[in-house]
N, CA, C and O of each residue as an XYZ file, in Angstrom:
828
protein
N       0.840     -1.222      0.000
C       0.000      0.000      0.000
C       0.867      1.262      0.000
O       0.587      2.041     -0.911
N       2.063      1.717      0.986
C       2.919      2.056      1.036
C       3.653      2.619     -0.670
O       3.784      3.709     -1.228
N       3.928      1.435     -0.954
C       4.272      1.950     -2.464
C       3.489      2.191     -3.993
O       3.854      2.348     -5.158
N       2.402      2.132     -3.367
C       1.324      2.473     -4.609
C       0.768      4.092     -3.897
O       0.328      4.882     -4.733
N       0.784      4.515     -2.577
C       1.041      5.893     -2.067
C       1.849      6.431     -2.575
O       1.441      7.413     -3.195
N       3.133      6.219     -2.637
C       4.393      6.734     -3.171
C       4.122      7.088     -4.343
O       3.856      8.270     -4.561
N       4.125      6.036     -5.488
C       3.303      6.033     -6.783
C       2.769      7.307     -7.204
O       3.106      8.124     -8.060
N       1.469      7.213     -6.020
C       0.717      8.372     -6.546
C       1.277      9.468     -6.250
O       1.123     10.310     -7.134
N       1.975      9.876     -5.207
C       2.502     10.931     -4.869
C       3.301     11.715     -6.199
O       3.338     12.845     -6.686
N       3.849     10.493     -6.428
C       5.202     10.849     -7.844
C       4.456     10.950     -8.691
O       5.109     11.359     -9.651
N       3.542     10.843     -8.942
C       2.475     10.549    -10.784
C       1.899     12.177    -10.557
O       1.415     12.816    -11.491
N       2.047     12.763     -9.066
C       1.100     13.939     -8.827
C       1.742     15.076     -9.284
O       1.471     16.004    -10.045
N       2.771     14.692     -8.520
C       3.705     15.490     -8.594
C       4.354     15.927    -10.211
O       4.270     17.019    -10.772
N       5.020     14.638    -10.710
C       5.145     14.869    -12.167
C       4.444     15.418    -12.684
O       5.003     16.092    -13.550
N       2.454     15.665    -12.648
C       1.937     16.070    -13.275
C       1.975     17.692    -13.194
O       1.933     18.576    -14.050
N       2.045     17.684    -12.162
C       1.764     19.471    -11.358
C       3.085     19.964    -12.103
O       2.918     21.117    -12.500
N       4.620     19.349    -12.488
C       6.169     19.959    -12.522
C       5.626     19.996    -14.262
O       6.001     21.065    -14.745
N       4.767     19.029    -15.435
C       5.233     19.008    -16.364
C       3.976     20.069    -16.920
O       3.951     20.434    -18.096
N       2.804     20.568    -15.778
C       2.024     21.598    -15.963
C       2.098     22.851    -16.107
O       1.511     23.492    -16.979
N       3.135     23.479    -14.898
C       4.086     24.322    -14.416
C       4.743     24.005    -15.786
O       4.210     24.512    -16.772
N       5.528     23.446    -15.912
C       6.416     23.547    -17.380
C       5.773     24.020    -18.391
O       6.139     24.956    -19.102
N       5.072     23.568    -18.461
C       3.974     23.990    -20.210
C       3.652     25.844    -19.809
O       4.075     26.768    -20.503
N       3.154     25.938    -19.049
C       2.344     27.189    -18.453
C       3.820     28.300    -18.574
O       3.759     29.352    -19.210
N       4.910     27.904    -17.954
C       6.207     28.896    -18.496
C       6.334     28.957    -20.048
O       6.493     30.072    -20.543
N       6.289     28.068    -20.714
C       6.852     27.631    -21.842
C       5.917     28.840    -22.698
O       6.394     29.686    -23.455
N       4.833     28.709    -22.438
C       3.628     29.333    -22.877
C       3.761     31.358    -22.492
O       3.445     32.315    -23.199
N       4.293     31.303    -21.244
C       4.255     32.456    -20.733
C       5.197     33.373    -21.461
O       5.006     34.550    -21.767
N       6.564     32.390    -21.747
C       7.789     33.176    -22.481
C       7.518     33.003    -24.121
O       8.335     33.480    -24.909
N       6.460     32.375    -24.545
C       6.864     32.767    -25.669
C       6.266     33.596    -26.057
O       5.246     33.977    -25.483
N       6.812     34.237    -27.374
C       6.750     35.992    -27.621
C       5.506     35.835    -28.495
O       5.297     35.022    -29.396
N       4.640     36.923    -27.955
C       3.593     37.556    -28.250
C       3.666     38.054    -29.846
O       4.760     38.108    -30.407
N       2.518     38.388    -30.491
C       2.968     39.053    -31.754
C       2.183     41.102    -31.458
O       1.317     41.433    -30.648
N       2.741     41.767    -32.198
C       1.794     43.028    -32.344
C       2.059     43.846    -33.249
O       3.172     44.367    -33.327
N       1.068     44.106    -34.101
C       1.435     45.070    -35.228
C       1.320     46.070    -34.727
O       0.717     46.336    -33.687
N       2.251     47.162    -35.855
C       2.581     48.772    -36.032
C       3.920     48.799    -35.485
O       4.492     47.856    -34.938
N       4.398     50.044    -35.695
C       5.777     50.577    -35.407
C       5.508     51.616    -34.549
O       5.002     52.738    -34.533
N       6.297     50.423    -33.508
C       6.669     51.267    -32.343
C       7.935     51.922    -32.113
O       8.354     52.200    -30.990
N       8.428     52.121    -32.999
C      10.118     53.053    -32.547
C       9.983     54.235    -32.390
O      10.743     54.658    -31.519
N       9.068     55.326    -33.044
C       8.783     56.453    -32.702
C       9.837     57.362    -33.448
O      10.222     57.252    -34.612
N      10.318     58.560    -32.210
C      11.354     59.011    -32.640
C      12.616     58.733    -31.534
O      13.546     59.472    -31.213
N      12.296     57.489    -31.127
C      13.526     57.867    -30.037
C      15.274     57.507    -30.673
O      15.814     57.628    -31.773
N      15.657     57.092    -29.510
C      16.698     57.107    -29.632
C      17.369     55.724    -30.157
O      16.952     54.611    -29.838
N      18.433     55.962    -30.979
C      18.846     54.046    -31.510
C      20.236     54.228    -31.789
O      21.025     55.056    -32.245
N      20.149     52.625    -31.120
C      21.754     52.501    -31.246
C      21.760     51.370    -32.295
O      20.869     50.521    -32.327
N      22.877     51.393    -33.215
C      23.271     50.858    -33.599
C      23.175     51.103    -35.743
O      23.546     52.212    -36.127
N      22.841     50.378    -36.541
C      22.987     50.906    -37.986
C      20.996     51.225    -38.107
O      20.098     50.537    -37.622
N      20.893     52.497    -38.928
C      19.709     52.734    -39.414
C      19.075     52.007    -39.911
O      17.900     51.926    -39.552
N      19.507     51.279    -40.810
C      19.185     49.951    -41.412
C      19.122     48.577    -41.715
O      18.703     47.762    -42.537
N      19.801     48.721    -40.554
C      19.813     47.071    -40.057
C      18.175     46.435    -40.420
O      17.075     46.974    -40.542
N      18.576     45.287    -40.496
C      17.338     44.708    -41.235
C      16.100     44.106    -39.356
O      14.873     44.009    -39.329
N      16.689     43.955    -38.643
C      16.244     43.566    -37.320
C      15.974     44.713    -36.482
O      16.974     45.280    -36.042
N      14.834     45.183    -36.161
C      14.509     46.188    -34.894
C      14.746     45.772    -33.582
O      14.246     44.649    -33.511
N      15.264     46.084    -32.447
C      14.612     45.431    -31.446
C      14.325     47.040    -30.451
O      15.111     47.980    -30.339
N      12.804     46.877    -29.787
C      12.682     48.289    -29.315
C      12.223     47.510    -27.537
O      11.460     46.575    -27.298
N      13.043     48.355    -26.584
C      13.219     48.139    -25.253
C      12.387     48.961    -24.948
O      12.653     50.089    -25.365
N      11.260     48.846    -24.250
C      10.435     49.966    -22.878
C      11.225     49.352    -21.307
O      11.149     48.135    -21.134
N      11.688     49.887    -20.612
C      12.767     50.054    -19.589
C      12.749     51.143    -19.010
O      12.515     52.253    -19.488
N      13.020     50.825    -17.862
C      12.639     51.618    -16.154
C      14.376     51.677    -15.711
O      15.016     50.734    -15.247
N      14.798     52.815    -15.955
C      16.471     52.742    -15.189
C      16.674     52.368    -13.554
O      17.675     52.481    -12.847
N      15.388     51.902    -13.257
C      15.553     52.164    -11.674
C      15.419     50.527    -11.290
O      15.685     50.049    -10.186
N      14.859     49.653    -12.681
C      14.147     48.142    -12.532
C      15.218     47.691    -11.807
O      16.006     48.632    -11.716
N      15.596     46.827    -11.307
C      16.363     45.431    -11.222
C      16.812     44.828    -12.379
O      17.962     44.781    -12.815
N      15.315     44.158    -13.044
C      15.744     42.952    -13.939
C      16.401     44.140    -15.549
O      17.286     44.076    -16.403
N      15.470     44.931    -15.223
C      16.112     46.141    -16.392
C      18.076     46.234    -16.209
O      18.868     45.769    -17.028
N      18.371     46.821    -15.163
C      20.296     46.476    -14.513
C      20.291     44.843    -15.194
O      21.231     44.626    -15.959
N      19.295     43.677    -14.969
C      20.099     42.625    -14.865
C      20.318     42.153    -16.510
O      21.155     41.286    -16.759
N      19.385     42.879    -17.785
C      19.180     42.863    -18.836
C      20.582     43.604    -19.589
O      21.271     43.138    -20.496
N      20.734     44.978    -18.835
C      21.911     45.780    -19.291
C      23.379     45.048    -18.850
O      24.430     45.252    -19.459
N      23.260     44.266    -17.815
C      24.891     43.915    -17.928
C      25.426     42.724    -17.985
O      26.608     42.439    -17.792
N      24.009     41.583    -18.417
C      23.934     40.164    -18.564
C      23.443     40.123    -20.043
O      24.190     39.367    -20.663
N      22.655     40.547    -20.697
C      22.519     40.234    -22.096
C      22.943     41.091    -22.902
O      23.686     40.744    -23.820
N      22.572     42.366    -22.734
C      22.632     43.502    -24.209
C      23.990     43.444    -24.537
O      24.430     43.603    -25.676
N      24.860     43.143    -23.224
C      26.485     43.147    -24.140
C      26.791     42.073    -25.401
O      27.724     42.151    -26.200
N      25.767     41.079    -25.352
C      26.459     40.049    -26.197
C      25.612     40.225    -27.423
O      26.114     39.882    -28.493
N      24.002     40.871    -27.408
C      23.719     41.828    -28.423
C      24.222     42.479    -28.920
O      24.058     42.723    -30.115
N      25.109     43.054    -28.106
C      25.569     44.527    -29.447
C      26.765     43.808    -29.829
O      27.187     44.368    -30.841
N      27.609     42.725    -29.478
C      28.862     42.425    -29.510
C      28.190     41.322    -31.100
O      29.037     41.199    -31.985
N      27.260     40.853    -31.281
C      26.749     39.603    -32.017
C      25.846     40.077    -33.247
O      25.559     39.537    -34.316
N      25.404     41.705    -32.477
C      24.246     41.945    -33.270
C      24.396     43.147    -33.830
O      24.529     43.276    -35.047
N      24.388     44.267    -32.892
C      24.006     45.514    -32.883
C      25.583     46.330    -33.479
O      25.544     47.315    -34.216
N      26.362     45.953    -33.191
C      28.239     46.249    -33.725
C      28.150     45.168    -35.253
O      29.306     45.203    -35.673
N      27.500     44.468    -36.003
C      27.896     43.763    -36.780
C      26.677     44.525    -37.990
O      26.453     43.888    -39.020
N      26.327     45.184    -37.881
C      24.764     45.707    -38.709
C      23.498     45.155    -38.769
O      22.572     45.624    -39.431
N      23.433     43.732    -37.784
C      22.309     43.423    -37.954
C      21.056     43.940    -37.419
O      19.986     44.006    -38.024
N      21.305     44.309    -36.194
C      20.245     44.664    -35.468
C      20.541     46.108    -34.997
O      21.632     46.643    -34.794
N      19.163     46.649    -34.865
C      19.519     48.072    -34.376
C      18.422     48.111    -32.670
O      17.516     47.309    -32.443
N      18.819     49.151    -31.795
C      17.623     49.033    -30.755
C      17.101     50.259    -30.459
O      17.877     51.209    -30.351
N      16.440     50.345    -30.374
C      15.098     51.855    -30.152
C      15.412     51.669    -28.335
O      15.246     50.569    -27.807
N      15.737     52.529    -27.764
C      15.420     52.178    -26.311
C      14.062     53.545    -26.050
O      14.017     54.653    -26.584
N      13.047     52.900    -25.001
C      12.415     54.007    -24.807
C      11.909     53.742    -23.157
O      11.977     52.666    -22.563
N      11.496     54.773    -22.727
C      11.298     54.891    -21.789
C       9.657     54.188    -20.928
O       8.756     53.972    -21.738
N       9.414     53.959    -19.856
C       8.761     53.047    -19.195
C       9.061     52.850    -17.730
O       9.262     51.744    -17.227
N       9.081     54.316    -16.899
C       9.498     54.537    -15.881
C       8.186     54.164    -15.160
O       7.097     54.717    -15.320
N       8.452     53.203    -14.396
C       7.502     52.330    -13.155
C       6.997     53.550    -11.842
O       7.934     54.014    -11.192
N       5.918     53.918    -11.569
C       5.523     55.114    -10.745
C       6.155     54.384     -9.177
O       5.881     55.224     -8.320
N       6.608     53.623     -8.749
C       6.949     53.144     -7.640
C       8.602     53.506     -7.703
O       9.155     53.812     -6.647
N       9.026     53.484     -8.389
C      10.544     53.980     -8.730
C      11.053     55.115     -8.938
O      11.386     55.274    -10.112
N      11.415     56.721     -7.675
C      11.198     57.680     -7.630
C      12.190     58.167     -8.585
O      11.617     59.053     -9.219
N      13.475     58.029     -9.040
C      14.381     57.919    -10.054
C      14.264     58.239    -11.357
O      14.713     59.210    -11.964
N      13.330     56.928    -11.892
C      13.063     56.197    -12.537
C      12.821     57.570    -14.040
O      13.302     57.601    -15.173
N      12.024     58.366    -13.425
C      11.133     59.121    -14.271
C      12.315     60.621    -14.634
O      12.577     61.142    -15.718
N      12.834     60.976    -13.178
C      13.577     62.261    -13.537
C      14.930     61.725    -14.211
O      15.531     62.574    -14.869
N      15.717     59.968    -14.127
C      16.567     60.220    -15.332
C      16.028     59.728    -16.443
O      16.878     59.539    -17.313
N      14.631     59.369    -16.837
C      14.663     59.185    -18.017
C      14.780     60.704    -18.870
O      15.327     60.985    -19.937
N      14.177     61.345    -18.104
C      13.617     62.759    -18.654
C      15.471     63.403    -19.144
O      15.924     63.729    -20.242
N      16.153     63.355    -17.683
C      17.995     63.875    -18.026
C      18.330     63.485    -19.282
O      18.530     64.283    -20.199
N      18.427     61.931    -19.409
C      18.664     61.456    -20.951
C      18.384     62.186    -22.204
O      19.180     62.484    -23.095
N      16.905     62.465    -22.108
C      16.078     63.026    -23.233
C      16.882     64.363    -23.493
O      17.277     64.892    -24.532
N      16.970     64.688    -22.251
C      17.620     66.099    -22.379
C      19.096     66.161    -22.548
O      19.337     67.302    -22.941
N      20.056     65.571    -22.454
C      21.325     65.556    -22.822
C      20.800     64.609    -24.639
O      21.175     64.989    -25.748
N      20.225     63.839    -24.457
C      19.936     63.997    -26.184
C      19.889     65.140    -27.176
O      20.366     65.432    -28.273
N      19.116     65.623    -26.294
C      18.198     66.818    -27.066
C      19.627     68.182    -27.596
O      19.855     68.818    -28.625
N      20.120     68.109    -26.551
C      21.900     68.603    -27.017
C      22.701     68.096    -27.808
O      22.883     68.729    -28.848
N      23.538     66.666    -27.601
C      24.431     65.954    -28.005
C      23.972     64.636    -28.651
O      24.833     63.768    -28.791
N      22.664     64.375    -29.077
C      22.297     63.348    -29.717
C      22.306     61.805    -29.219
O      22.358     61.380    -28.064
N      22.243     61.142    -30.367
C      22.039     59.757    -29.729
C      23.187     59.085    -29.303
O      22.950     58.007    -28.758
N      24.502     59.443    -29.402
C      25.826     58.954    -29.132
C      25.957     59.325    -28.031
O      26.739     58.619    -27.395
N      25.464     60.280    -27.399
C      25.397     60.837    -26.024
C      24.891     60.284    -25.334
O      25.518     59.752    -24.417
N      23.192     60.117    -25.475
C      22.178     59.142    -24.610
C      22.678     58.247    -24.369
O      22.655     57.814    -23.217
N      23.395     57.558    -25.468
C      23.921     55.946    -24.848
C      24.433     55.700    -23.668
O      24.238     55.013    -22.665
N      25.392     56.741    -24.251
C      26.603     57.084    -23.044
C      25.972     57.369    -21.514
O      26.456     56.869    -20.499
N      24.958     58.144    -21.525
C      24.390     58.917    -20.154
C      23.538     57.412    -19.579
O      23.531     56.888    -18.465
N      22.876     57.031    -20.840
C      22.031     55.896    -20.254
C      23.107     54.528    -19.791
O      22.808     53.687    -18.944
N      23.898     54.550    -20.272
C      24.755     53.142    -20.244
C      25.200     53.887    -18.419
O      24.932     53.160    -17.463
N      25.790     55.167    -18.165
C      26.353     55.542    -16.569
C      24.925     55.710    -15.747
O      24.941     55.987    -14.548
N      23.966     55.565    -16.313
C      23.271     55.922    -15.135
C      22.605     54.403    -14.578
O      22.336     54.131    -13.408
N      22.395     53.347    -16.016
C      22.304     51.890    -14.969
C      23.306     51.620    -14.410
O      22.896     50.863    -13.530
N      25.145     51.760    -14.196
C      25.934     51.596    -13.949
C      26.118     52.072    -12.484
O      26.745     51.410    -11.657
N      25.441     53.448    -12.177
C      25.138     54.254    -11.024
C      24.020     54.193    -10.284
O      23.908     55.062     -9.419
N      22.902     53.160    -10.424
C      21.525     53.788     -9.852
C      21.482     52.091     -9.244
O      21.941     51.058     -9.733
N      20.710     52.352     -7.958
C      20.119     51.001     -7.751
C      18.793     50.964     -7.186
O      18.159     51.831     -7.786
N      18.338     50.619     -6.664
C      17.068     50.387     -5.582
C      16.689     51.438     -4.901
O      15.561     51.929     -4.877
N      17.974     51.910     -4.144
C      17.766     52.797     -3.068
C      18.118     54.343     -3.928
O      18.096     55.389     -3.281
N      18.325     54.349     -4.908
C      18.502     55.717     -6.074
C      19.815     55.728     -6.606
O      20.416     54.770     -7.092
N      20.370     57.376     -6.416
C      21.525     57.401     -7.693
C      22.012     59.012     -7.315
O      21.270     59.900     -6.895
N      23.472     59.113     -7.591
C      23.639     60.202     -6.995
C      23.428     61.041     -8.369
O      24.176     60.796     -9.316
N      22.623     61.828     -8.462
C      22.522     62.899     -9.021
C      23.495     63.890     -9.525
O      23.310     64.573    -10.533
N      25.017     63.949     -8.426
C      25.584     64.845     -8.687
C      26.876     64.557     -9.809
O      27.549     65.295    -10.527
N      26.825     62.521     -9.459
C      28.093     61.751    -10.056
C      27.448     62.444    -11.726
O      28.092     63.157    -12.495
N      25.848     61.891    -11.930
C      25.131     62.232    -13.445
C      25.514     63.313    -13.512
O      26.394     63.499    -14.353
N      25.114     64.355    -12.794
C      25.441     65.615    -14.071
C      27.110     66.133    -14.540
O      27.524     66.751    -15.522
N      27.794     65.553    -13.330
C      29.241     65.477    -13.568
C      29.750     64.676    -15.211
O      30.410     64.929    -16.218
N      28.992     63.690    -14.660
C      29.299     63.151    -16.317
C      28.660     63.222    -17.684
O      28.809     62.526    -18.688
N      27.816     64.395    -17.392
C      26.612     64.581    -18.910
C      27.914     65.926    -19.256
O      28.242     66.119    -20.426
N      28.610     66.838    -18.012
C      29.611     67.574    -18.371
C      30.728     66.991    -18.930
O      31.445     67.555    -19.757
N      30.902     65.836    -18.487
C      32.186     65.318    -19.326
C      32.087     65.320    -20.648
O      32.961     65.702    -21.426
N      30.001     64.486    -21.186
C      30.131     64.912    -22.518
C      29.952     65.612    -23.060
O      29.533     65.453    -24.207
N      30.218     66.994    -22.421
C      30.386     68.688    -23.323
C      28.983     69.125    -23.507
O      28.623     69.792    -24.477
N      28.015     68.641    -22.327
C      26.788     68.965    -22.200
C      26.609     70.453    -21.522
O      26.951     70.554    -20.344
N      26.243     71.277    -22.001
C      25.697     72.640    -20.652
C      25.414     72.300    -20.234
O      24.640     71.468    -20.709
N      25.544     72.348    -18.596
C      24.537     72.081    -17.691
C      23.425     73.183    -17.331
O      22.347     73.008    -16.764
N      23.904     74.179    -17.742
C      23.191     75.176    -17.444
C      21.541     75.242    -18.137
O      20.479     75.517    -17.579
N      21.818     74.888    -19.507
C      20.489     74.471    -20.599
C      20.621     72.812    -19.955
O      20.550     72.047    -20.916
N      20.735     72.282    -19.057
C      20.121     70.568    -18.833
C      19.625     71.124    -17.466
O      18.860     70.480    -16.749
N      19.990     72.063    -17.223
C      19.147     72.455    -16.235
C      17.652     72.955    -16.293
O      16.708     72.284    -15.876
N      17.579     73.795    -16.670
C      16.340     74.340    -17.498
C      15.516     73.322    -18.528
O      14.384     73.613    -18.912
N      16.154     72.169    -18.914
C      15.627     71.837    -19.900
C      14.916     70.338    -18.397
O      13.960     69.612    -18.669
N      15.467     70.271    -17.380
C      14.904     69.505    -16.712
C      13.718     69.741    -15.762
O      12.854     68.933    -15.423
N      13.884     71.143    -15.377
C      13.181     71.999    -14.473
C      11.720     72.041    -15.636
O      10.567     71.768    -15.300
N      12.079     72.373    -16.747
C      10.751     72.652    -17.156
C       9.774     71.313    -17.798
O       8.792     71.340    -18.540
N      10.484     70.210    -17.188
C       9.719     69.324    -17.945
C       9.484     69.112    -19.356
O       8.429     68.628    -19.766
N      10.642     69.534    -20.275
C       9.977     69.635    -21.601
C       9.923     67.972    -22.717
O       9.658     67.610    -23.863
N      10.285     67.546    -21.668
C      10.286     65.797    -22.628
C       9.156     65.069    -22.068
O       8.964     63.868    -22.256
N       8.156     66.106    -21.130
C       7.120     65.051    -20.707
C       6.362     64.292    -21.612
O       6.353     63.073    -21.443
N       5.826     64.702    -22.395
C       5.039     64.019    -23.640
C       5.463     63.155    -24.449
O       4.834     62.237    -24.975
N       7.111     63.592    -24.615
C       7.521     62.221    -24.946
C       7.677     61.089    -24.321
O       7.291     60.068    -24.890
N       8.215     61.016    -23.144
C       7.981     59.796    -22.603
C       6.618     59.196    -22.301
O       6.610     57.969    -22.395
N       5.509     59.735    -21.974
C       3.879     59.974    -21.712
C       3.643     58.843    -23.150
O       2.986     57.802    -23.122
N       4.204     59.272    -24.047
C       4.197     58.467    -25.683
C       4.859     57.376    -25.261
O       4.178     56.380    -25.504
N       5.953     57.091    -24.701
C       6.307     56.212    -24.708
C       5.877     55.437    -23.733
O       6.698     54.605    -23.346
N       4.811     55.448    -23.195
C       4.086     54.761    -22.045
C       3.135     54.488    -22.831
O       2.873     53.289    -22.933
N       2.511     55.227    -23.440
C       1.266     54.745    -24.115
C       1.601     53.953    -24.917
O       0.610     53.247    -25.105
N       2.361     53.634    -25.495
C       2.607     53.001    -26.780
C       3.167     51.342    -26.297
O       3.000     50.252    -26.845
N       3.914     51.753    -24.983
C       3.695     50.390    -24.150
C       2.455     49.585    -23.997
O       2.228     48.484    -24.498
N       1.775     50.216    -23.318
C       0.392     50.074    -22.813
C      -0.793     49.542    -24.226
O      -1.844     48.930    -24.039
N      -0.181     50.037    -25.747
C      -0.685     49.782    -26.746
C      -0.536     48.458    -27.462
O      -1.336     47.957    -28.252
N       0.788     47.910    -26.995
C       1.794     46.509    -27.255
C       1.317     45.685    -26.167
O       1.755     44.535    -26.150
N       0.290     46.123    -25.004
C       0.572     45.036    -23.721
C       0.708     45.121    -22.880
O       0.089     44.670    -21.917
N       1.872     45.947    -22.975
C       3.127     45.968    -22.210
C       3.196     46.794    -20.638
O       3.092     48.021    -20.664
N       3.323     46.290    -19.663
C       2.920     46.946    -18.145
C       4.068     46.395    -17.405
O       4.159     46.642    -16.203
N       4.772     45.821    -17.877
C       5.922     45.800    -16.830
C       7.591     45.828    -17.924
O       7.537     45.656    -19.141
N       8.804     46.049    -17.239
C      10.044     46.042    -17.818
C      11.240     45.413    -17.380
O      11.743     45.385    -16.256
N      11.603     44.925    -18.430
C      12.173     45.447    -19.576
C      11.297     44.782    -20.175
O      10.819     43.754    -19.695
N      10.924     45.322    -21.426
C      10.011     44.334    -22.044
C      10.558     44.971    -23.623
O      11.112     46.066    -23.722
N      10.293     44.090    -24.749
C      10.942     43.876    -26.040
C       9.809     43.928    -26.861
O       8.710     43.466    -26.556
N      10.076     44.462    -27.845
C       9.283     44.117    -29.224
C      10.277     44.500    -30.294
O      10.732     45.612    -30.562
N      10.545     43.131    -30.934
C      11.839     42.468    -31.896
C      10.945     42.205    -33.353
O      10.646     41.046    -33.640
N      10.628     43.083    -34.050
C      10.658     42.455    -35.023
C       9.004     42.464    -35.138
O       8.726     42.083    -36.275
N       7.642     42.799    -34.278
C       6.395     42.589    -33.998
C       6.596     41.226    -32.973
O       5.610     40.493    -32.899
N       7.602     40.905    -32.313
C       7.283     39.800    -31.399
C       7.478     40.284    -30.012
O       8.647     40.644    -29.873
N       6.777     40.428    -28.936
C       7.041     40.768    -27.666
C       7.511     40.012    -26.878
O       6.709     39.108    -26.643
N       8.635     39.895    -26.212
C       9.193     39.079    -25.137
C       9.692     40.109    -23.662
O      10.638     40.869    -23.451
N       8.846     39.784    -23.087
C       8.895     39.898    -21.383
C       9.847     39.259    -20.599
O      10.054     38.074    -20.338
N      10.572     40.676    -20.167
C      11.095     40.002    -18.891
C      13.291     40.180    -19.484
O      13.674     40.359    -20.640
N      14.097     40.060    -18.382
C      15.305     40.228    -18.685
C      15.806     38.473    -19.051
O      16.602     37.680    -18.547
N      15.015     38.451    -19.994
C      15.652     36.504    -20.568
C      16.897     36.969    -20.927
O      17.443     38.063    -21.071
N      17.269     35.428    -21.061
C      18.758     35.017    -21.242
C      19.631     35.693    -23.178
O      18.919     36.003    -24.133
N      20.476     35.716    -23.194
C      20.785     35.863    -24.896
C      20.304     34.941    -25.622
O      19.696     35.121    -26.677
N      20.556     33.849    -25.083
C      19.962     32.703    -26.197
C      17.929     32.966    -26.139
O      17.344     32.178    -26.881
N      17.389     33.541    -25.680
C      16.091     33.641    -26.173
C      16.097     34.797    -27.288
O      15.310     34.741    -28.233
N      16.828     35.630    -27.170
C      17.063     36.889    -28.572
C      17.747     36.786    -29.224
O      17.992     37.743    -29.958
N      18.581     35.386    -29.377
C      19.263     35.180    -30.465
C      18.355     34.254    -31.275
O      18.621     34.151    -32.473
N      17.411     33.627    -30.829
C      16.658     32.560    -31.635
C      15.722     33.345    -31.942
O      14.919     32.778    -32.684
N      15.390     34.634    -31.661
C      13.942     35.212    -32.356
C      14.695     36.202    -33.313
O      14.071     36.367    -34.362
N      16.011     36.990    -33.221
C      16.945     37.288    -34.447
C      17.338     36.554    -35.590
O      17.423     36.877    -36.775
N      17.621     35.197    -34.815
C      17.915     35.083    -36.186
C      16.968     34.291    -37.006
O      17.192     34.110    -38.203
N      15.864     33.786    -36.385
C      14.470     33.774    -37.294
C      14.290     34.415    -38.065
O      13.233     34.344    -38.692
């Protein structure tokens, strides 16, 4: 009796682990959604690369940090540096993340000066600088001066809020894809959630 208990225990169990399995399997795979979402933001990599991939991202996330210094390097090293792929990053600042919103806005605004070679740069030091508990403010504007930014016009250009609408766009346009949490992807019209591994964006690239 004993081992026909057991039995069932294991037959239960297997069933519940290979249910759970299907139900992930299902969860990660990428969504589809038409229209173009790149907008006007910002992109790294060749204009014409034949592969989009467009990021909505919260500088303040976790899994957003764990996306920037565990996958995108082997993107741009595989993808984005070779002409294939290009990436739209846009903004998707989480209202629980007090940060989150005033550096997306800094970015916009040292863009709005020094372009998209700049943003990279500001956006690549400020996940490098920010965590949970925030970000020093003073290390950022130190280094938007390094890249020959006024601070004097990133001042004003922050005080007055003038990139609200753009990012506001870039929430909506989340919200238009699905999309309510970050980092979240749309590659191509396929949406994939969440800071996955390289090998899940290398198999929907090179599809």
């Amino acid at each position: 009796l004993q081992t026909e208990i057991t039995k069932g225990i294991n037959a239960y169990i297997g069933d519940q682990q290979e249910a759970q399995a299907k139900a992930q399997a299902e969860a990660n795979k990428p969504k589809k959604v038409d229209g173009d979402f790149t907008d006007d933001d910002a992109v790294l990599g060749d204009l014409d690369a034949p592969v989009t991939i467009v990021e909505f991202s919260d500088y303040q996330c976790p899994f957003c940090g764990k996306f920037f210094r565990e996958t995108l390097p082997s993107i741009k090293e595989n993808y984005i540096d070779t002409g294939k792929v290009k990436l739209v990053y846009r903004d998707l600042p989480l209202s629980f993340h007090a940060d989150a919103y005033p550096m997306a806005h800094l970015a916009e605004c040292v863009r709005d000066q020094k372009g998209d070679d700049a943003y990279f740069k500001i956006h690549d030091k400020i996940f490098e600088l920010i965590s949970q508990s925030g970000i020093d403010s003073d290390a950022i504007l130190a280094y938007a001066k390094e890249l020959g930014v006024d601070t004097d016009e990133l001042t004003e250009c922050t005080e007055s809020d003038k990139f609200k609408d753009e990012i506001d766009g870039d929430i909506a346009d989340a919200n238009r894809a699905g999309i309510n949490g970050t980092p979240a992807f749309i590659i191509n019209g396929n949406v994939v959630s969440g800071a996955q591994p390289f090998a899940a964006f290398e198999s929907i690239i090179e599809a």
